[in-house]
Structure formats: structure tokens, C-alpha cells
Amino acid sequence: MGAFVCVCGVLTLLTSGCGISSITSGLGSSVFGSSSSQSSPSPGVSEEQLLSAAKTDVGSVGTPVGEVAHGCPRLSISPHGGHLTIYEDGRAGDGLAIMHRGEITKTARECQIEPGRVTVRYGFSGRVLLGPRGHAGNVKLPINVTVTDAKRAKVTSDVVSVDAAVAVDNPIGYFSTVRTVTFEIPEGTRPGEFEVFVGFDQGAQGAG
């Protein structure tokens, strides 16, 4: 119960003006390795590795993991997408009405470049904090994934979800996921001109 009260207090402060650390630039570093044009992908990193990184995180939101994979499309957290706070219905913005809060804390990616197309294997991890009005159990939160070109025009998009278990005596849960996206690279463009954005869906029910 002491841990629950502590986390609730932190959540209340976060939504009452303190905020959380801003998303850093230069996201999209890789624990997977550098870009490759080979037909078989490198062993890469597992969801377990990203999850472990999230659990040991003490930095700001969106801290990249590993070295930059040069030549790959970048991986970034979408503007305002690094965190998501869910409130009781009709009480958005009220720190005492927070049900839970999700945060993306680690990102990683690698890519496979072929003539005319690229496959990006990307991953991210983070945590879910139980709020004053939250309930113990499995919390599921929506994530939007969007690929853009050099002019920020949308190339492709996807919707995924992450989930984490929280409890009164263990009010912080963790999540991680690794996925792939393949898209065409028009003649005259380079893979590095493209960018993969991940972020919580701010239109989720109860978001505020």
C-alpha cells in the first residue's frame, strides 16, 4: 500500500505541472546492429532485452539503446506520443482521477536494405504506472506506428497495443514489443530519408 500511495503521488505531480522529461532527439539507436543488405537478418535483440532495458531505465523518456544503425530509416517517438495518461470518464486532467499512465522509455531498430525497398525491425519498451483510481490487472494501451518520407508524407501506418500487469502492491508494470515494417523506396531516395514514428494513441478513451 505504501508503494501504491507513492506512485499515486508521483502521478498526481506529473499531471499538475511538473510534467515528465521531454523526448530527446536522436532516437532510433539500435541494439539490433547496423544495416544489412543480406537476405537473412542478424540475430538482433529480443523483447526480453528491451524489457530488461526498460526495467533498469533511469533516464528520460525515449532513451535510445545501443549504437546508431547508419543508413537505416530513423526511429522516433511521435510528438506528444511518449506518454499517455488515462483518467476516469469526465475527469481528464484531474490528478486524483488517474487510472494509469503509460510511458515509452527505450527504442531500438535495425534494417534490411534491398533494391527498391527496406525492411525495418523496430522495438520499444516502457512502463505502466497504476494511478489513484486504477484497478489491479492487465492494462492495455494503444500505439500508433507511422512511416513518413523526407517530406513527412505518410508512407504506411499500423496500430498495435501493449499491455502490462499492475497491482496495488506492485503498481509499476513493464512492456516491450518488437515488430517489422517493409515499404518501398522510390528511385532517387535513400532509406535514411524515411522515419518510423511510434507513440501512444492520444485519442484513446479516457486520455487527457
PDB file of C-alpha atoms in Angstrom:
ATOM      1  CA  MET A   1       0.000   0.000   0.000  1.00  0.00           C
ATOM      2  CA  GLY A   2       2.961   2.303   0.703  1.00  0.00           C
ATOM      3  CA  ALA A   3       4.238   1.766  -2.846  1.00  0.00           C
ATOM      4  CA  PHE A   4       0.761   2.424  -4.227  1.00  0.00           C
ATOM      5  CA  VAL A   5       0.468   5.729  -2.352  1.00  0.00           C
ATOM      6  CA  CYS A   6       3.951   6.744  -3.503  1.00  0.00           C
ATOM      7  CA  VAL A   7       3.221   6.074  -7.167  1.00  0.00           C
ATOM      8  CA  CYS A   8      -0.127   7.810  -6.919  1.00  0.00           C
ATOM      9  CA  GLY A   9       1.613  10.874  -5.506  1.00  0.00           C
ATOM     10  CA  VAL A  10       4.110  10.879  -8.352  1.00  0.00           C
ATOM     11  CA  LEU A  11       1.341  10.585 -10.926  1.00  0.00           C
ATOM     12  CA  THR A  12      -0.532  13.471  -9.351  1.00  0.00           C
ATOM     13  CA  LEU A  13       2.571  15.664  -9.500  1.00  0.00           C
ATOM     14  CA  LEU A  14       3.271  14.706 -13.100  1.00  0.00           C
ATOM     15  CA  THR A  15      -0.138  15.913 -14.225  1.00  0.00           C
ATOM     16  CA  SER A  16      -0.278  19.027 -12.068  1.00  0.00           C
ATOM     17  CA  GLY A  17       2.503  20.989 -13.710  1.00  0.00           C
ATOM     18  CA  CYS A  18       5.784  19.170 -13.195  1.00  0.00           C
ATOM     19  CA  GLY A  19       5.457  17.051 -16.337  1.00  0.00           C
ATOM     20  CA  ILE A  20       7.930  14.395 -17.383  1.00  0.00           C
ATOM     21  CA  SER A  21      11.275  14.675 -19.112  1.00  0.00           C
ATOM     22  CA  SER A  22      10.957  15.825 -22.694  1.00  0.00           C
ATOM     23  CA  ILE A  23      11.568  13.385 -25.503  1.00  0.00           C
ATOM     24  CA  THR A  24      15.180  13.527 -26.548  1.00  0.00           C
ATOM     25  CA  SER A  25      16.345  13.937 -30.119  1.00  0.00           C
ATOM     26  CA  GLY A  26      18.422  11.341 -31.895  1.00  0.00           C
ATOM     27  CA  LEU A  27      16.071   8.485 -31.153  1.00  0.00           C
ATOM     28  CA  GLY A  28      16.219   5.318 -33.173  1.00  0.00           C
ATOM     29  CA  SER A  29      19.507   3.975 -31.924  1.00  0.00           C
ATOM     30  CA  SER A  30      19.882   0.263 -32.296  1.00  0.00           C
ATOM     31  CA  VAL A  31      20.524  -2.733 -30.128  1.00  0.00           C
ATOM     32  CA  PHE A  32      19.873  -4.840 -33.205  1.00  0.00           C
ATOM     33  CA  GLY A  33      23.049  -3.955 -35.106  1.00  0.00           C
ATOM     34  CA  SER A  34      23.828  -1.977 -38.250  1.00  0.00           C
ATOM     35  CA  SER A  35      22.013  -2.022 -41.556  1.00  0.00           C
ATOM     36  CA  SER A  36      22.394  -5.030 -43.799  1.00  0.00           C
ATOM     37  CA  SER A  37      21.624  -5.987 -47.374  1.00  0.00           C
ATOM     38  CA  GLN A  38      21.900  -9.700 -46.701  1.00  0.00           C
ATOM     39  CA  SER A  39      18.906 -11.948 -47.235  1.00  0.00           C
ATOM     40  CA  SER A  40      18.998 -13.348 -43.708  1.00  0.00           C
ATOM     41  CA  PRO A  41      18.549 -10.932 -40.789  1.00  0.00           C
ATOM     42  CA  SER A  42      21.014 -10.712 -37.921  1.00  0.00           C
ATOM     43  CA  PRO A  43      20.086 -12.373 -34.625  1.00  0.00           C
ATOM     44  CA  GLY A  44      19.151  -8.974 -33.249  1.00  0.00           C
ATOM     45  CA  VAL A  45      17.614  -8.262 -29.884  1.00  0.00           C
ATOM     46  CA  SER A  46      14.648  -9.881 -28.208  1.00  0.00           C
ATOM     47  CA  GLU A  47      11.664  -8.386 -26.446  1.00  0.00           C
ATOM     48  CA  GLU A  48      13.250  -9.663 -23.241  1.00  0.00           C
ATOM     49  CA  GLN A  49      16.317  -7.459 -23.812  1.00  0.00           C
ATOM     50  CA  LEU A  50      14.195  -4.370 -24.378  1.00  0.00           C
ATOM     51  CA  LEU A  51      12.088  -5.251 -21.349  1.00  0.00           C
ATOM     52  CA  SER A  52      15.219  -5.559 -19.235  1.00  0.00           C
ATOM     53  CA  ALA A  53      16.379  -2.161 -20.511  1.00  0.00           C
ATOM     54  CA  ALA A  54      13.026  -0.614 -19.567  1.00  0.00           C
ATOM     55  CA  LYS A  55      13.196  -2.047 -16.044  1.00  0.00           C
ATOM     56  CA  THR A  56      16.645  -0.576 -15.458  1.00  0.00           C
ATOM     57  CA  ASP A  57      15.824   2.780 -17.037  1.00  0.00           C
ATOM     58  CA  VAL A  58      16.707   5.830 -15.004  1.00  0.00           C
ATOM     59  CA  GLY A  59      16.901   8.343 -17.854  1.00  0.00           C
ATOM     60  CA  SER A  60      14.414  10.471 -19.728  1.00  0.00           C
ATOM     61  CA  VAL A  61      11.551   9.247 -21.861  1.00  0.00           C
ATOM     62  CA  GLY A  62      12.614   7.704 -25.150  1.00  0.00           C
ATOM     63  CA  THR A  63      16.193   6.931 -24.166  1.00  0.00           C
ATOM     64  CA  PRO A  64      17.762   5.131 -27.150  1.00  0.00           C
ATOM     65  CA  VAL A  65      19.530   1.801 -26.688  1.00  0.00           C
ATOM     66  CA  GLY A  66      22.784   0.786 -28.379  1.00  0.00           C
ATOM     67  CA  GLU A  67      24.553   2.256 -31.386  1.00  0.00           C
ATOM     68  CA  VAL A  68      23.075   4.034 -34.380  1.00  0.00           C
ATOM     69  CA  ALA A  69      22.434   1.781 -37.372  1.00  0.00           C
ATOM     70  CA  HIS A  70      23.791   4.029 -40.105  1.00  0.00           C
ATOM     71  CA  GLY A  71      21.753   4.226 -43.293  1.00  0.00           C
ATOM     72  CA  CYS A  72      18.560   2.893 -41.729  1.00  0.00           C
ATOM     73  CA  PRO A  73      15.340   4.875 -41.540  1.00  0.00           C
ATOM     74  CA  ARG A  74      15.223   6.666 -38.229  1.00  0.00           C
ATOM     75  CA  LEU A  75      13.036   5.531 -35.339  1.00  0.00           C
ATOM     76  CA  SER A  76      11.468   8.293 -33.267  1.00  0.00           C
ATOM     77  CA  ILE A  77       8.716   8.751 -30.742  1.00  0.00           C
ATOM     78  CA  SER A  78       5.914  10.800 -32.259  1.00  0.00           C
ATOM     79  CA  PRO A  79       5.331  14.309 -30.863  1.00  0.00           C
ATOM     80  CA  HIS A  80       3.474  14.025 -27.542  1.00  0.00           C
ATOM     81  CA  GLY A  81       3.397  10.240 -28.027  1.00  0.00           C
ATOM     82  CA  GLY A  82       5.924   9.249 -25.383  1.00  0.00           C
ATOM     83  CA  HIS A  83       3.360   9.036 -22.608  1.00  0.00           C
ATOM     84  CA  LEU A  84      -0.373   8.532 -22.159  1.00  0.00           C
ATOM     85  CA  THR A  85      -2.474   9.208 -19.065  1.00  0.00           C
ATOM     86  CA  ILE A  86      -5.896   7.614 -18.726  1.00  0.00           C
ATOM     87  CA  TYR A  87      -8.470   9.192 -16.396  1.00  0.00           C
ATOM     88  CA  GLU A  88     -11.885   8.252 -15.101  1.00  0.00           C
ATOM     89  CA  ASP A  89     -14.620   9.275 -17.531  1.00  0.00           C
ATOM     90  CA  GLY A  90     -15.303  13.001 -17.417  1.00  0.00           C
ATOM     91  CA  ARG A  91     -12.341  13.810 -15.155  1.00  0.00           C
ATOM     92  CA  ALA A  92      -9.491  14.341 -17.641  1.00  0.00           C
ATOM     93  CA  GLY A  93      -6.750  16.488 -16.131  1.00  0.00           C
ATOM     94  CA  ASP A  94      -7.658  15.676 -12.535  1.00  0.00           C
ATOM     95  CA  GLY A  95      -4.574  14.173 -10.873  1.00  0.00           C
ATOM     96  CA  LEU A  96      -6.728  12.331  -8.343  1.00  0.00           C
ATOM     97  CA  ALA A  97      -8.733  10.680 -11.142  1.00  0.00           C
ATOM     98  CA  ILE A  98      -5.781   8.991 -12.904  1.00  0.00           C
ATOM     99  CA  MET A  99      -6.357   5.318 -13.608  1.00  0.00           C
ATOM    100  CA  HIS A 100      -2.973   4.547 -15.160  1.00  0.00           C
ATOM    101  CA  ARG A 101      -0.166   6.139 -17.116  1.00  0.00           C
ATOM    102  CA  GLY A 102       1.977   4.614 -19.863  1.00  0.00           C
ATOM    103  CA  GLU A 103       5.489   5.730 -20.801  1.00  0.00           C
ATOM    104  CA  ILE A 104       7.788   4.659 -23.660  1.00  0.00           C
ATOM    105  CA  THR A 105      11.344   4.685 -22.310  1.00  0.00           C
ATOM    106  CA  LYS A 106      13.513   2.697 -24.763  1.00  0.00           C
ATOM    107  CA  THR A 107      13.695   2.345 -28.553  1.00  0.00           C
ATOM    108  CA  ALA A 108      15.809   0.285 -30.953  1.00  0.00           C
ATOM    109  CA  ARG A 109      15.875  -0.668 -34.632  1.00  0.00           C
ATOM    110  CA  GLU A 110      17.779  -2.334 -37.456  1.00  0.00           C
ATOM    111  CA  CYS A 111      17.076  -2.562 -41.171  1.00  0.00           C
ATOM    112  CA  GLN A 112      17.494  -4.762 -44.198  1.00  0.00           C
ATOM    113  CA  ILE A 113      18.019  -2.825 -47.425  1.00  0.00           C
ATOM    114  CA  GLU A 114      17.149  -4.354 -50.794  1.00  0.00           C
ATOM    115  CA  PRO A 115      16.771  -2.792 -54.246  1.00  0.00           C
ATOM    116  CA  GLY A 116      13.669  -0.628 -54.130  1.00  0.00           C
ATOM    117  CA  ARG A 117      12.585  -1.431 -50.605  1.00  0.00           C
ATOM    118  CA  VAL A 118      13.642  -1.607 -46.968  1.00  0.00           C
ATOM    119  CA  THR A 119      12.531  -3.686 -44.003  1.00  0.00           C
ATOM    120  CA  VAL A 120      12.837  -2.087 -40.574  1.00  0.00           C
ATOM    121  CA  ARG A 121      12.791  -4.246 -37.484  1.00  0.00           C
ATOM    122  CA  TYR A 122      11.977  -1.922 -34.615  1.00  0.00           C
ATOM    123  CA  GLY A 123      11.281  -2.302 -30.945  1.00  0.00           C
ATOM    124  CA  PHE A 124      10.278  -0.213 -27.973  1.00  0.00           C
ATOM    125  CA  SER A 125       9.654  -0.755 -24.301  1.00  0.00           C
ATOM    126  CA  GLY A 126       8.368   1.149 -21.319  1.00  0.00           C
ATOM    127  CA  ARG A 127       6.243   1.053 -18.209  1.00  0.00           C
ATOM    128  CA  VAL A 128       2.709   1.473 -16.917  1.00  0.00           C
ATOM    129  CA  LEU A 129       2.041   3.134 -13.558  1.00  0.00           C
ATOM    130  CA  LEU A 130      -1.119   2.489 -11.561  1.00  0.00           C
ATOM    131  CA  GLY A 131      -2.933   5.683 -10.557  1.00  0.00           C
ATOM    132  CA  PRO A 132      -5.141   6.624  -7.581  1.00  0.00           C
ATOM    133  CA  ARG A 133      -8.289   5.405  -9.370  1.00  0.00           C
ATOM    134  CA  GLY A 134      -6.701   2.493 -11.196  1.00  0.00           C
ATOM    135  CA  HIS A 135      -7.536  -1.167 -10.861  1.00  0.00           C
ATOM    136  CA  ALA A 136      -5.220  -4.120 -10.461  1.00  0.00           C
ATOM    137  CA  GLY A 137      -4.940  -6.348 -13.511  1.00  0.00           C
ATOM    138  CA  ASN A 138      -3.765  -6.191 -17.103  1.00  0.00           C
ATOM    139  CA  VAL A 139      -3.608  -2.710 -18.660  1.00  0.00           C
ATOM    140  CA  LYS A 140      -3.720  -2.487 -22.465  1.00  0.00           C
ATOM    141  CA  LEU A 141      -2.723   0.711 -24.247  1.00  0.00           C
ATOM    142  CA  PRO A 142      -2.896   1.574 -27.987  1.00  0.00           C
ATOM    143  CA  ILE A 143       0.189   2.519 -30.030  1.00  0.00           C
ATOM    144  CA  ASN A 144       0.223   4.236 -33.430  1.00  0.00           C
ATOM    145  CA  VAL A 145       3.066   3.439 -35.856  1.00  0.00           C
ATOM    146  CA  THR A 146       3.622   5.680 -38.882  1.00  0.00           C
ATOM    147  CA  VAL A 147       6.316   5.687 -41.576  1.00  0.00           C
ATOM    148  CA  THR A 148       6.987   9.006 -43.324  1.00  0.00           C
ATOM    149  CA  ASP A 149       9.200  10.071 -46.223  1.00  0.00           C
ATOM    150  CA  ALA A 150      11.574  13.018 -46.487  1.00  0.00           C
ATOM    151  CA  LYS A 151       8.621  15.404 -46.942  1.00  0.00           C
ATOM    152  CA  ARG A 152       6.844  13.957 -43.864  1.00  0.00           C
ATOM    153  CA  ALA A 153       4.189  12.405 -46.089  1.00  0.00           C
ATOM    154  CA  LYS A 154       2.745   9.170 -44.693  1.00  0.00           C
ATOM    155  CA  VAL A 155       4.045   6.054 -46.425  1.00  0.00           C
ATOM    156  CA  THR A 156       2.306   3.433 -44.281  1.00  0.00           C
ATOM    157  CA  SER A 157       0.859   3.071 -40.787  1.00  0.00           C
ATOM    158  CA  ASP A 158      -0.220   0.469 -38.279  1.00  0.00           C
ATOM    159  CA  VAL A 159      -1.981   0.242 -34.923  1.00  0.00           C
ATOM    160  CA  VAL A 160      -0.649  -2.059 -32.221  1.00  0.00           C
ATOM    161  CA  SER A 161      -1.184  -2.372 -28.491  1.00  0.00           C
ATOM    162  CA  VAL A 162       0.984  -3.048 -25.471  1.00  0.00           C
ATOM    163  CA  ASP A 163      -0.058  -4.432 -22.133  1.00  0.00           C
ATOM    164  CA  ALA A 164       1.378  -4.697 -18.640  1.00  0.00           C
ATOM    165  CA  ALA A 165       0.184  -6.164 -15.365  1.00  0.00           C
ATOM    166  CA  VAL A 166      -0.153  -3.855 -12.356  1.00  0.00           C
ATOM    167  CA  ALA A 167      -1.303  -4.454  -8.792  1.00  0.00           C
ATOM    168  CA  VAL A 168      -1.792  -2.450  -5.614  1.00  0.00           C
ATOM    169  CA  ASP A 169       1.343  -3.988  -4.097  1.00  0.00           C
ATOM    170  CA  ASN A 170       3.235  -3.808  -7.417  1.00  0.00           C
ATOM    171  CA  PRO A 171       1.961  -0.613  -9.092  1.00  0.00           C
ATOM    172  CA  ILE A 172       4.558  -0.424 -11.899  1.00  0.00           C
ATOM    173  CA  GLY A 173       4.340  -2.853 -14.821  1.00  0.00           C
ATOM    174  CA  TYR A 174       6.566  -3.114 -17.887  1.00  0.00           C
ATOM    175  CA  PHE A 175       6.021  -3.845 -21.582  1.00  0.00           C
ATOM    176  CA  SER A 176       8.137  -4.451 -24.679  1.00  0.00           C
ATOM    177  CA  THR A 177       7.472  -5.321 -28.292  1.00  0.00           C
ATOM    178  CA  VAL A 178       9.488  -5.972 -31.462  1.00  0.00           C
ATOM    179  CA  ARG A 179       7.867  -5.686 -34.910  1.00  0.00           C
ATOM    180  CA  THR A 180       8.799  -5.263 -38.575  1.00  0.00           C
ATOM    181  CA  VAL A 181       7.583  -2.993 -41.341  1.00  0.00           C
ATOM    182  CA  THR A 182       8.502  -3.182 -45.048  1.00  0.00           C
ATOM    183  CA  PHE A 183       7.964  -0.343 -47.516  1.00  0.00           C
ATOM    184  CA  GLU A 184       9.052   0.738 -50.994  1.00  0.00           C
ATOM    185  CA  ILE A 185      11.927   3.165 -51.552  1.00  0.00           C
ATOM    186  CA  PRO A 186      11.322   5.213 -54.724  1.00  0.00           C
ATOM    187  CA  GLU A 187      14.221   5.648 -57.125  1.00  0.00           C
ATOM    188  CA  GLY A 188      16.349   8.630 -56.184  1.00  0.00           C
ATOM    189  CA  THR A 189      15.629   8.410 -52.445  1.00  0.00           C
ATOM    190  CA  ARG A 190      17.639   6.908 -49.625  1.00  0.00           C
ATOM    191  CA  PRO A 191      16.469   4.768 -46.682  1.00  0.00           C
ATOM    192  CA  GLY A 192      17.862   7.326 -44.229  1.00  0.00           C
ATOM    193  CA  GLU A 193      15.386   9.913 -45.504  1.00  0.00           C
ATOM    194  CA  PHE A 194      12.498   7.903 -44.085  1.00  0.00           C
ATOM    195  CA  GLU A 195      11.386   7.804 -40.469  1.00  0.00           C
ATOM    196  CA  VAL A 196       9.360   5.416 -38.329  1.00  0.00           C
ATOM    197  CA  PHE A 197       7.305   7.087 -35.595  1.00  0.00           C
ATOM    198  CA  VAL A 198       5.834   5.227 -32.626  1.00  0.00           C
ATOM    199  CA  GLY A 199       3.647   6.753 -29.941  1.00  0.00           C
ATOM    200  CA  PHE A 200       0.633   6.242 -27.741  1.00  0.00           C
ATOM    201  CA  ASP A 201      -2.743   6.988 -29.306  1.00  0.00           C
ATOM    202  CA  GLN A 202      -3.771  10.236 -27.638  1.00  0.00           C
ATOM    203  CA  GLY A 203      -7.336   9.661 -28.796  1.00  0.00           C
ATOM    204  CA  ALA A 204      -7.764   6.610 -26.570  1.00  0.00           C
ATOM    205  CA  GLN A 205     -10.820   6.553 -24.321  1.00  0.00           C
ATOM    206  CA  GLY A 206     -10.146   8.464 -21.103  1.00  0.00           C
ATOM    207  CA  ALA A 207      -6.929  10.076 -22.375  1.00  0.00           C
ATOM    208  CA  GLY A 208      -6.147  13.540 -21.213  1.00  0.00           C
TER     209      GLY A 208
END
